[in-house]
Structures are given as structure tokens and as C-alpha cells.
Amino acid sequence: MEAVQELVGPSSLLVEKFATAVKNGKKFSGESVMEAVGEFAEPSSIFADKIAAAVKKGARHASEQMMEAGVAFVQSLKESKTNKV
């Protein structure tokens, strides 16, 4: 996150969207992890698989939001350059 801030500035909308994406991904993962913990009585390999799936699900959710934020950022840069010409 710090590298992104250095690239685009600390108050950038992109940085804010990335931070939100990470938080949403964490929340998304957490919900799935808690569901898996609720089923703790199952054999441990199934529990571990569910934890891994929850983490992957959260990471995928966060990365999708980050990609959308990146595309929006690039689009705004393009529009900004077009308006200056």
C-alpha cells in the first residue's frame, strides 16, 4: 500500500479504493472463516480446506475491487489528458 501511495500520492482516490478493497476482502474472508469455524467438528483436513477456500475467496474479492479501482484510475487519467489538449 505504501508503494502505491508513493506512486499516486497519499490522498489519491485510487489509494482509498485499494484500502477499501482490502478491507472488504478481509470482511468477505472473515465471514467464510467464521462459517468454517462453526463446523469445527468435521475432520481437520476439511476444516483446513474451508479456511484456505475462505482466504482465497476474500483475496479474489479484494483483487476484483482493486482491478476496478485501477481501471477507473487509468480512465480518469486518460480523460484528464484529453481535457487538457
Tab-separated table of N, CA and C in Angstrom, residues 8-84:
chain	number	residue	atom	x	y	z
A	8	VAL	N	1.109	7.475	-6.451
A	8	VAL	CA	-0.015	8.332	-6.821
A	8	VAL	C	-0.374	9.392	-5.786
A	9	GLY	N	0.346	9.454	-4.687
A	9	GLY	CA	0.080	10.471	-3.674
A	9	GLY	C	-0.828	9.955	-2.574
A	10	PRO	N	-0.656	10.467	-1.352
A	10	PRO	CA	-1.386	9.932	-0.200
A	10	PRO	C	-2.890	10.188	-0.215
A	11	SER	N	-3.346	11.208	-0.902
A	11	SER	CA	-4.781	11.498	-0.863
A	11	SER	C	-5.504	10.983	-2.100
A	12	SER	N	-4.841	10.161	-2.852
A	12	SER	CA	-5.404	9.663	-4.101
A	12	SER	C	-6.646	8.809	-3.872
A	13	LEU	N	-7.613	8.993	-4.731
A	13	LEU	CA	-8.821	8.181	-4.694
A	13	LEU	C	-8.481	6.712	-4.935
A	14	LEU	N	-7.464	6.448	-5.759
A	14	LEU	CA	-7.050	5.075	-6.031
A	14	LEU	C	-6.592	4.396	-4.746
A	15	VAL	N	-5.791	5.083	-3.950
A	15	VAL	CA	-5.307	4.511	-2.694
A	15	VAL	C	-6.486	4.215	-1.771
A	16	GLU	N	-7.427	5.128	-1.706
A	16	GLU	CA	-8.610	4.913	-0.873
A	16	GLU	C	-9.402	3.697	-1.353
A	17	LYS	N	-9.540	3.561	-2.668
A	17	LYS	CA	-10.285	2.418	-3.208
A	17	LYS	C	-9.538	1.114	-2.947
A	18	PHE	N	-8.201	1.128	-3.057
A	18	PHE	CA	-7.419	-0.067	-2.756
A	18	PHE	C	-7.601	-0.456	-1.289
A	19	ALA	N	-7.544	0.527	-0.400
A	19	ALA	CA	-7.710	0.246	1.027
A	19	ALA	C	-9.091	-0.340	1.298
A	20	THR	N	-10.101	0.214	0.660
A	20	THR	CA	-11.460	-0.301	0.819
A	20	THR	C	-11.556	-1.724	0.288
A	21	ALA	N	-10.909	-1.982	-0.843
A	21	ALA	CA	-10.934	-3.327	-1.423
A	21	ALA	C	-10.313	-4.339	-0.468
A	22	VAL	N	-9.195	-3.966	0.142
A	22	VAL	CA	-8.530	-4.869	1.080
A	22	VAL	C	-9.430	-5.114	2.296
A	23	LYS	N	-10.040	-4.061	2.820
A	23	LYS	CA	-10.938	-4.216	3.971
A	23	LYS	C	-12.127	-5.098	3.617
A	24	ASN	N	-12.705	-4.884	2.441
A	24	ASN	CA	-13.846	-5.698	2.022
A	24	ASN	C	-13.439	-7.146	1.824
A	25	GLY	N	-12.248	-7.355	1.264
A	25	GLY	CA	-11.752	-8.719	1.088
A	25	GLY	C	-11.573	-9.414	2.427
A	26	LYS	N	-11.045	-8.660	3.406
A	26	LYS	CA	-10.858	-9.204	4.747
A	26	LYS	C	-12.210	-9.585	5.347
A	27	LYS	N	-13.191	-8.713	5.202
A	27	LYS	CA	-14.528	-8.980	5.743
A	27	LYS	C	-15.137	-10.198	5.058
A	28	PHE	N	-14.986	-10.255	3.735
A	28	PHE	CA	-15.520	-11.358	2.948
A	28	PHE	C	-14.891	-12.675	3.407
A	29	SER	N	-13.554	-12.675	3.603
A	29	SER	CA	-12.853	-13.865	4.086
A	29	SER	C	-13.306	-14.226	5.485
A	30	GLY	N	-13.395	-13.200	6.337
A	30	GLY	CA	-13.756	-13.443	7.729
A	30	GLY	C	-15.089	-14.143	7.879
A	31	GLU	N	-16.048	-13.747	7.064
A	31	GLU	CA	-17.363	-14.383	7.132
A	31	GLU	C	-17.261	-15.865	6.778
A	32	SER	N	-16.482	-16.181	5.757
A	32	SER	CA	-16.322	-17.577	5.356
A	32	SER	C	-15.524	-18.360	6.390
A	33	VAL	N	-14.522	-17.709	6.988
A	33	VAL	CA	-13.723	-18.371	8.018
A	33	VAL	C	-14.608	-18.693	9.224
A	34	MET	N	-15.431	-17.745	9.633
A	34	MET	CA	-16.302	-17.986	10.783
A	34	MET	C	-17.287	-19.118	10.497
A	35	GLU	N	-17.741	-19.203	9.266
A	35	GLU	CA	-18.634	-20.301	8.890
A	35	GLU	C	-17.897	-21.629	9.025
A	36	ALA	N	-16.646	-21.663	8.580
A	36	ALA	CA	-15.848	-22.884	8.671
A	36	ALA	C	-15.572	-23.243	10.129
A	37	VAL	N	-15.287	-22.242	10.953
A	37	VAL	CA	-15.029	-22.490	12.372
A	37	VAL	C	-16.273	-23.078	13.038
A	38	GLY	N	-17.435	-22.635	12.593
A	38	GLY	CA	-18.685	-23.164	13.130
A	38	GLY	C	-18.860	-24.647	12.860
A	39	GLU	N	-18.158	-25.137	11.862
A	39	GLU	CA	-18.238	-26.554	11.502
A	39	GLU	C	-16.988	-27.294	11.967
A	40	PHE	N	-16.393	-26.848	13.055
A	40	PHE	CA	-15.113	-27.363	13.536
A	40	PHE	C	-15.149	-28.853	13.847
A	41	ALA	N	-16.302	-29.427	14.105
A	41	ALA	CA	-16.409	-30.834	14.457
A	41	ALA	C	-16.028	-31.757	13.301
A	42	GLU	N	-15.968	-31.216	12.094
A	42	GLU	CA	-15.602	-32.033	10.937
A	42	GLU	C	-14.112	-32.380	10.999
A	43	PRO	N	-13.684	-33.383	10.247
A	43	PRO	CA	-12.258	-33.731	10.222
A	43	PRO	C	-11.393	-32.525	9.843
A	44	SER	N	-10.181	-32.484	10.371
A	44	SER	CA	-9.320	-31.312	10.222
A	44	SER	C	-8.963	-30.995	8.776
A	45	SER	N	-8.844	-31.997	7.914
A	45	SER	CA	-8.492	-31.698	6.522
A	45	SER	C	-9.611	-30.912	5.838
A	46	ILE	N	-10.834	-31.221	6.163
A	46	ILE	CA	-11.968	-30.480	5.601
A	46	ILE	C	-11.971	-29.061	6.153
A	47	PHE	N	-11.691	-28.916	7.454
A	47	PHE	CA	-11.618	-27.599	8.085
A	47	PHE	C	-10.525	-26.762	7.421
A	48	ALA	N	-9.355	-27.343	7.222
A	48	ALA	CA	-8.243	-26.619	6.589
A	48	ALA	C	-8.605	-26.218	5.166
A	49	ASP	N	-9.265	-27.097	4.447
A	49	ASP	CA	-9.694	-26.775	3.083
A	49	ASP	C	-10.670	-25.602	3.078
A	50	LYS	N	-11.571	-25.581	4.051
A	50	LYS	CA	-12.540	-24.488	4.121
A	50	LYS	C	-11.861	-23.170	4.479
A	51	ILE	N	-10.879	-23.208	5.363
A	51	ILE	CA	-10.133	-21.992	5.711
A	51	ILE	C	-9.394	-21.478	4.479
A	52	ALA	N	-8.716	-22.376	3.768
A	52	ALA	CA	-7.984	-21.975	2.560
A	52	ALA	C	-8.940	-21.391	1.524
A	53	ALA	N	-10.088	-22.009	1.354
A	53	ALA	CA	-11.073	-21.508	0.390
A	53	ALA	C	-11.582	-20.131	0.804
A	54	ALA	N	-11.781	-19.915	2.099
A	54	ALA	CA	-12.261	-18.619	2.583
A	54	ALA	C	-11.233	-17.525	2.313
A	55	VAL	N	-9.967	-17.833	2.558
A	55	VAL	CA	-8.910	-16.845	2.312
A	55	VAL	C	-8.817	-16.533	0.823
A	56	LYS	N	-8.879	-17.560	-0.007
A	56	LYS	CA	-8.835	-17.344	-1.457
A	56	LYS	C	-10.027	-16.506	-1.923
A	57	LYS	N	-11.190	-16.792	-1.361
A	57	LYS	CA	-12.402	-16.056	-1.729
A	57	LYS	C	-12.256	-14.574	-1.380
A	58	GLY	N	-11.732	-14.288	-0.208
A	58	GLY	CA	-11.525	-12.901	0.204
A	58	GLY	C	-10.489	-12.201	-0.652
A	59	ALA	N	-9.404	-12.912	-0.963
A	59	ALA	CA	-8.362	-12.329	-1.808
A	59	ALA	C	-8.898	-12.044	-3.204
A	60	ARG	N	-9.684	-12.956	-3.730
A	60	ARG	CA	-10.270	-12.755	-5.059
A	60	ARG	C	-11.213	-11.547	-5.045
A	61	HIS	N	-12.018	-11.449	-4.007
A	61	HIS	CA	-12.953	-10.323	-3.885
A	61	HIS	C	-12.187	-9.001	-3.823
A	62	ALA	N	-11.144	-8.959	-3.017
A	62	ALA	CA	-10.337	-7.738	-2.896
A	62	ALA	C	-9.648	-7.410	-4.212
A	63	SER	N	-9.092	-8.418	-4.876
A	63	SER	CA	-8.374	-8.148	-6.126
A	63	SER	C	-9.319	-7.664	-7.221
A	64	GLU	N	-10.549	-8.168	-7.246
A	64	GLU	CA	-11.523	-7.678	-8.226
A	64	GLU	C	-11.806	-6.196	-8.004
A	65	GLN	N	-11.987	-5.814	-6.738
A	65	GLN	CA	-12.241	-4.406	-6.437
A	65	GLN	C	-11.020	-3.546	-6.757
A	66	MET	N	-9.823	-4.076	-6.510
A	66	MET	CA	-8.601	-3.330	-6.810
A	66	MET	C	-8.449	-3.132	-8.315
A	67	MET	N	-8.786	-4.155	-9.085
A	67	MET	CA	-8.716	-4.024	-10.543
A	67	MET	C	-9.702	-2.968	-11.032
A	68	GLU	N	-10.906	-2.983	-10.492
A	68	GLU	CA	-11.900	-1.978	-10.878
A	68	GLU	C	-11.406	-0.575	-10.536
A	69	ALA	N	-10.792	-0.431	-9.368
A	69	ALA	CA	-10.258	0.877	-8.966
A	69	ALA	C	-9.123	1.297	-9.894
A	70	GLY	N	-8.271	0.351	-10.265
A	70	GLY	CA	-7.167	0.655	-11.173
A	70	GLY	C	-7.653	1.075	-12.547
A	71	VAL	N	-8.646	0.373	-13.060
A	71	VAL	CA	-9.212	0.718	-14.366
A	71	VAL	C	-9.843	2.107	-14.314
A	72	ALA	N	-10.574	2.390	-13.239
A	72	ALA	CA	-11.194	3.712	-13.093
A	72	ALA	C	-10.127	4.800	-13.005
A	73	PHE	N	-9.027	4.511	-12.324
A	73	PHE	CA	-7.934	5.474	-12.189
A	73	PHE	C	-7.300	5.767	-13.547
A	74	VAL	N	-7.008	4.717	-14.307
A	74	VAL	CA	-6.414	4.892	-15.636
A	74	VAL	C	-7.371	5.657	-16.537
A	75	GLN	N	-8.650	5.320	-16.467
A	75	GLN	CA	-9.648	6.021	-17.276
A	75	GLN	C	-9.682	7.504	-16.923
A	76	SER	N	-9.616	7.818	-15.632
A	76	SER	CA	-9.639	9.231	-15.235
A	76	SER	C	-8.382	9.950	-15.702
A	77	LEU	N	-7.243	9.250	-15.719
A	77	LEU	CA	-6.014	9.853	-16.252
A	77	LEU	C	-6.163	10.153	-17.739
A	78	LYS	N	-6.732	9.202	-18.472
A	78	LYS	CA	-6.941	9.402	-19.908
A	78	LYS	C	-7.861	10.591	-20.157
A	79	GLU	N	-8.955	10.648	-19.409
A	79	GLU	CA	-9.905	11.750	-19.572
A	79	GLU	C	-9.266	13.081	-19.197
A	80	SER	N	-8.439	13.070	-18.179
A	80	SER	CA	-7.752	14.283	-17.743
A	80	SER	C	-6.810	14.788	-18.833
A	81	LYS	N	-6.081	13.878	-19.464
A	81	LYS	CA	-5.161	14.264	-20.542
A	81	LYS	C	-5.929	14.751	-21.761
A	82	THR	N	-7.063	14.107	-22.058
A	82	THR	CA	-7.884	14.510	-23.196
A	82	THR	C	-8.441	15.914	-22.982
A	83	ASN	N	-8.852	16.216	-21.772
A	83	ASN	CA	-9.414	17.534	-21.462
A	83	ASN	C	-8.360	18.632	-21.504
A	84	LYS	N	-7.098	18.299	-21.283
A	84	LYS	CA	-6.024	19.291	-21.301
A	84	LYS	C	-5.613	19.663	-22.717
